[in-house]
PDB file of C-alpha atoms in Angstrom:
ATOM      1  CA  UNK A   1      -6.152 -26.608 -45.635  1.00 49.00           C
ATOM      2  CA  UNK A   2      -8.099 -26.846 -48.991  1.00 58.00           C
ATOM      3  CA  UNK A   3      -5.459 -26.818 -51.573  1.00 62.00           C
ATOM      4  CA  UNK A   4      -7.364 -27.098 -54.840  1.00 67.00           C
ATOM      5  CA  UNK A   5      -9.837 -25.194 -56.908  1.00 70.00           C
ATOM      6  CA  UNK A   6     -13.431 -26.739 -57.134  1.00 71.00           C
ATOM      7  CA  UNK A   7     -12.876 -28.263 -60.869  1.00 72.00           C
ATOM      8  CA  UNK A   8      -9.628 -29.951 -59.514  1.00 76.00           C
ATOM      9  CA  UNK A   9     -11.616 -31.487 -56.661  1.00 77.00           C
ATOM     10  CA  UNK A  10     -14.475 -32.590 -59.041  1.00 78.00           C
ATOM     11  CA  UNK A  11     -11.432 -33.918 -61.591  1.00 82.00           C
ATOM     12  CA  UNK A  12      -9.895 -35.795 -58.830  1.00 85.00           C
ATOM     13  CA  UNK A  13     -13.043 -37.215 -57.494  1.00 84.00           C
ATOM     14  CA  UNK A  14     -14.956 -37.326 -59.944  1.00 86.00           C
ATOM     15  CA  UNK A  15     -15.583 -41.411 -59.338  1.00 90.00           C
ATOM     16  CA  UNK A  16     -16.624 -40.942 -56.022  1.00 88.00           C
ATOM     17  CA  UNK A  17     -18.691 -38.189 -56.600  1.00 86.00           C
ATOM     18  CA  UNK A  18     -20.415 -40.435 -59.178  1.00 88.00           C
ATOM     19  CA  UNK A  19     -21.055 -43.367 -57.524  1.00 90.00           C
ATOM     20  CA  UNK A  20     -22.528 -41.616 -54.573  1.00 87.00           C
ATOM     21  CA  UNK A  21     -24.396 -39.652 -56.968  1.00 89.00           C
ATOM     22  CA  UNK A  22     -23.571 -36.211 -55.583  1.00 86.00           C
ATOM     23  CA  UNK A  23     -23.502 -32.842 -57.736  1.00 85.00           C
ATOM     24  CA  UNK A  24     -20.330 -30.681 -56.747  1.00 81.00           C
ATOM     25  CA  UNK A  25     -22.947 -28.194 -56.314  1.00 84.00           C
ATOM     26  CA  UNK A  26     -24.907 -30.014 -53.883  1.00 86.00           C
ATOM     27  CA  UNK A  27     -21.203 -31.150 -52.504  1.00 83.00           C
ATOM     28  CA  UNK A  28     -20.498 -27.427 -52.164  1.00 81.00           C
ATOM     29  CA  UNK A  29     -24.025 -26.863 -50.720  1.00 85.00           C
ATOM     30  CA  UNK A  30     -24.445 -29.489 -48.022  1.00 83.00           C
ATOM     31  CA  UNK A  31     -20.595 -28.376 -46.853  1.00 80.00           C
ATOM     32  CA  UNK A  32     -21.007 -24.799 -46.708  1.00 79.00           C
ATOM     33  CA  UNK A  33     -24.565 -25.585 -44.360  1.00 84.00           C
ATOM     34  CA  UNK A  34     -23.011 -27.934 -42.486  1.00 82.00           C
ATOM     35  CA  UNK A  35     -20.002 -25.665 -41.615  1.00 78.00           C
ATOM     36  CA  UNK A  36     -17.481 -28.173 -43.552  1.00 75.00           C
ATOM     37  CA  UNK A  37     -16.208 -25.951 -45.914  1.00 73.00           C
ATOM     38  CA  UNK A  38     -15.976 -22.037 -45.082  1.00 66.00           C
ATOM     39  CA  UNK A  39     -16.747 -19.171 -48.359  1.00 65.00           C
ATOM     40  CA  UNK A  40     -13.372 -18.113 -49.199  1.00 57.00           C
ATOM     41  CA  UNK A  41     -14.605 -14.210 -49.402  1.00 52.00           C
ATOM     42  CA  UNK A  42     -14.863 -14.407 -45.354  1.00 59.00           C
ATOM     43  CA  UNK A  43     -11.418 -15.915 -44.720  1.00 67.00           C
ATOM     44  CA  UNK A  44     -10.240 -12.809 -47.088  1.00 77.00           C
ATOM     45  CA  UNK A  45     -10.879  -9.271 -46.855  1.00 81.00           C
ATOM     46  CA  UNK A  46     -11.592  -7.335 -50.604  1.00 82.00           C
ATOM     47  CA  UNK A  47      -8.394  -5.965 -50.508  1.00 90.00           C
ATOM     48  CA  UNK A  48      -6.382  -9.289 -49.851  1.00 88.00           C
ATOM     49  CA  UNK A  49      -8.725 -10.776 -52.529  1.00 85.00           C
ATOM     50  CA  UNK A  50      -7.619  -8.106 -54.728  1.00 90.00           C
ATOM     51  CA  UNK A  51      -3.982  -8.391 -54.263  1.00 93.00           C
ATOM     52  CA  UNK A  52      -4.395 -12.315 -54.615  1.00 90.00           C
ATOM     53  CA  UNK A  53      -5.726 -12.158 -57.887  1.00 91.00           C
ATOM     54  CA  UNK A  54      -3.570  -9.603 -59.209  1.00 95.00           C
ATOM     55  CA  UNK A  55      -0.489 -12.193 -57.681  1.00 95.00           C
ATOM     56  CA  UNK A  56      -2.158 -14.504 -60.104  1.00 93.00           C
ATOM     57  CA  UNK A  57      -2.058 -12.034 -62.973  1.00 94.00           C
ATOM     58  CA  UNK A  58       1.845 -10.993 -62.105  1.00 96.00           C
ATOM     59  CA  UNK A  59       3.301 -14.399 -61.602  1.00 95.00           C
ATOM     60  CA  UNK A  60       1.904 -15.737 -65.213  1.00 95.00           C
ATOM     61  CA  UNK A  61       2.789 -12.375 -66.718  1.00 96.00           C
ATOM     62  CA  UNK A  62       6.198 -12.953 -65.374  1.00 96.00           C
ATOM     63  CA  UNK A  63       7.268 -16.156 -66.465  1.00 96.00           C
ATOM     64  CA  UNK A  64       5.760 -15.750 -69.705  1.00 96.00           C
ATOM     65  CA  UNK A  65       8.266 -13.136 -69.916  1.00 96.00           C
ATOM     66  CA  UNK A  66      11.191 -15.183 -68.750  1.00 96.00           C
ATOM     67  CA  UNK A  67      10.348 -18.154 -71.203  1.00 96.00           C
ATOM     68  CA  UNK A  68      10.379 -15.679 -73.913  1.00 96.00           C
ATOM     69  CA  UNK A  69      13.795 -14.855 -73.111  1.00 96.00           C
ATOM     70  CA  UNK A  70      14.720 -18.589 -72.909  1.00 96.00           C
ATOM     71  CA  UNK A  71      14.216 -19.502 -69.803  1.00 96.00           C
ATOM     72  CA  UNK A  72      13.059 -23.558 -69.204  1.00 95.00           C
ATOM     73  CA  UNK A  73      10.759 -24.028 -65.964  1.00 92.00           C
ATOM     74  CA  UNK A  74      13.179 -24.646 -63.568  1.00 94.00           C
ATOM     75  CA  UNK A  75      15.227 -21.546 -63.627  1.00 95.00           C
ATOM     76  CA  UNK A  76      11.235 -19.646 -64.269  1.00 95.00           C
ATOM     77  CA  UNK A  77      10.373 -20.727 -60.738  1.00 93.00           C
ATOM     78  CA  UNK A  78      13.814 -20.306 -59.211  1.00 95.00           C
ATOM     79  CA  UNK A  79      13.964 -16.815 -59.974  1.00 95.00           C
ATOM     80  CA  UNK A  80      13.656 -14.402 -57.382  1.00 95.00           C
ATOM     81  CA  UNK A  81      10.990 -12.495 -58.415  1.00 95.00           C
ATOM     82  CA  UNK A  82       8.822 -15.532 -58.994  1.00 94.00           C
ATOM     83  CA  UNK A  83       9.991 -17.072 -55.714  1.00 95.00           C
ATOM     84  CA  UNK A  84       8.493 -13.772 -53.728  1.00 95.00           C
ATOM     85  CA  UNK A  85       5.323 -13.670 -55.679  1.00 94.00           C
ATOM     86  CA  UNK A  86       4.406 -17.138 -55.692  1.00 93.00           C
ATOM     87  CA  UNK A  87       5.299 -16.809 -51.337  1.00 93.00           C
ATOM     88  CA  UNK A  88       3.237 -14.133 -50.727  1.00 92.00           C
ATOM     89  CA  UNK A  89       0.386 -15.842 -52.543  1.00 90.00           C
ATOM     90  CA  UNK A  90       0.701 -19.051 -50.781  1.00 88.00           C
ATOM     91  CA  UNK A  91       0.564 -16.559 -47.876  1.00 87.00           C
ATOM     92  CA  UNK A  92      -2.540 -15.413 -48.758  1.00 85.00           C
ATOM     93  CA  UNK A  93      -4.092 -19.096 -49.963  1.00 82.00           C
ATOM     94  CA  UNK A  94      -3.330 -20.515 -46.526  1.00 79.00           C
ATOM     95  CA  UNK A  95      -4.864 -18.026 -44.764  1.00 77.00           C
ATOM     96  CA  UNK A  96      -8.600 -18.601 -46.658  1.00 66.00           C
ATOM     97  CA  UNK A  97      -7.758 -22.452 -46.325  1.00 62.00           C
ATOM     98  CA  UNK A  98      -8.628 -22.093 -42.104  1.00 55.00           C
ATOM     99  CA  UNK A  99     -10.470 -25.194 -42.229  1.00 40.00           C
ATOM    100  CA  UNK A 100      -9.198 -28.519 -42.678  1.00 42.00           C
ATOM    101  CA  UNK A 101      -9.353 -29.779 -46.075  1.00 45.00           C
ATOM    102  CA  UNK A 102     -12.728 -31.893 -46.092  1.00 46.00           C
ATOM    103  CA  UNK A 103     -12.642 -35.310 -47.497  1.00 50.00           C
ATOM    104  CA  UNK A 104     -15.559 -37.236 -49.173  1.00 49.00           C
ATOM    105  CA  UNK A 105     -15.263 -39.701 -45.902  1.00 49.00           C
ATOM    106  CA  UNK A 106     -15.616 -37.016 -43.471  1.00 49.00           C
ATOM    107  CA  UNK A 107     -19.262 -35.689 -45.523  1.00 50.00           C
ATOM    108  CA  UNK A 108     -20.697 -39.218 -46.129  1.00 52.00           C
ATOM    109  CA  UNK A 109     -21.737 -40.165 -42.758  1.00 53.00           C
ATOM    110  CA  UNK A 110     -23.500 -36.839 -42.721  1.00 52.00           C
ATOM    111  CA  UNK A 111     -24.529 -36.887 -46.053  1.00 51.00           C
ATOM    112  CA  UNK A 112     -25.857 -40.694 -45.069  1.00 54.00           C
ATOM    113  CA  UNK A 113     -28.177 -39.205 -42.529  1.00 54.00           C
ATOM    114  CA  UNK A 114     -29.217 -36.531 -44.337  1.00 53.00           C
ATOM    115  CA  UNK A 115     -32.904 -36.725 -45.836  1.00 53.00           C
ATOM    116  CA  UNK A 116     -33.262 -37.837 -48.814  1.00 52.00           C
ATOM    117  CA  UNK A 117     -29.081 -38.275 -49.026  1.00 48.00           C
TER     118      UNK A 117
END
């Protein structure tokens, strides 16, 4: 499944992106009308979307509290609390990741024979 956020994607590929001289808005475009990638508000209802993002929220809250009180990174993330939050949002991520994680080789060829592409 799609395991990054947009601005990773464009980080990580930015070269490629480049040199085939593609906006990651027009990436985002041509995938979402060719059925490549999938909006992430249909794989998730409101409420899952809600719970998600206050996961998010939670989970920094949290270890921001346990550095304070001296904890390094290691123990942050082995603590239980963390450990549960940080599950059930990967539960939730994998379930509005349904569709294989598209690759820049996978939209070129239809990119390629699209007009004007």
């Amino acid at each position: 499944g799609w395991d990054q956020t947009l601005c990773e994607f464009q980080q990580e590929h930015a070269e490629e992106l480049r040199e085939h001289r593609i906006s990651l808005r027009h990436f985002v475009t041509f995938g979402l009308l060719r059925g490549f990638l999938e909006r992430i508000d249909k794989a998730l209802t409101q409420e899952e979307m809600r719970e998600l993002q206050t996961l998010r929220t939670n989970t920094i809250r949290r270890k921001q509290e346990l550095r304070e009180q001296g904890m390094n990174n290691e123990k942050v993330n082995k603590e239980p609390q963390i450990k549960a939050l940080v599950a059930r949002m990967n539960a939730l991520k994998a379930k509005e990741c349904k569709l294989p994680r598209p690759g820049l080789e996978s939209l070129e060829s239809s990119w390629a024979s699209h007009p004007g592409g």
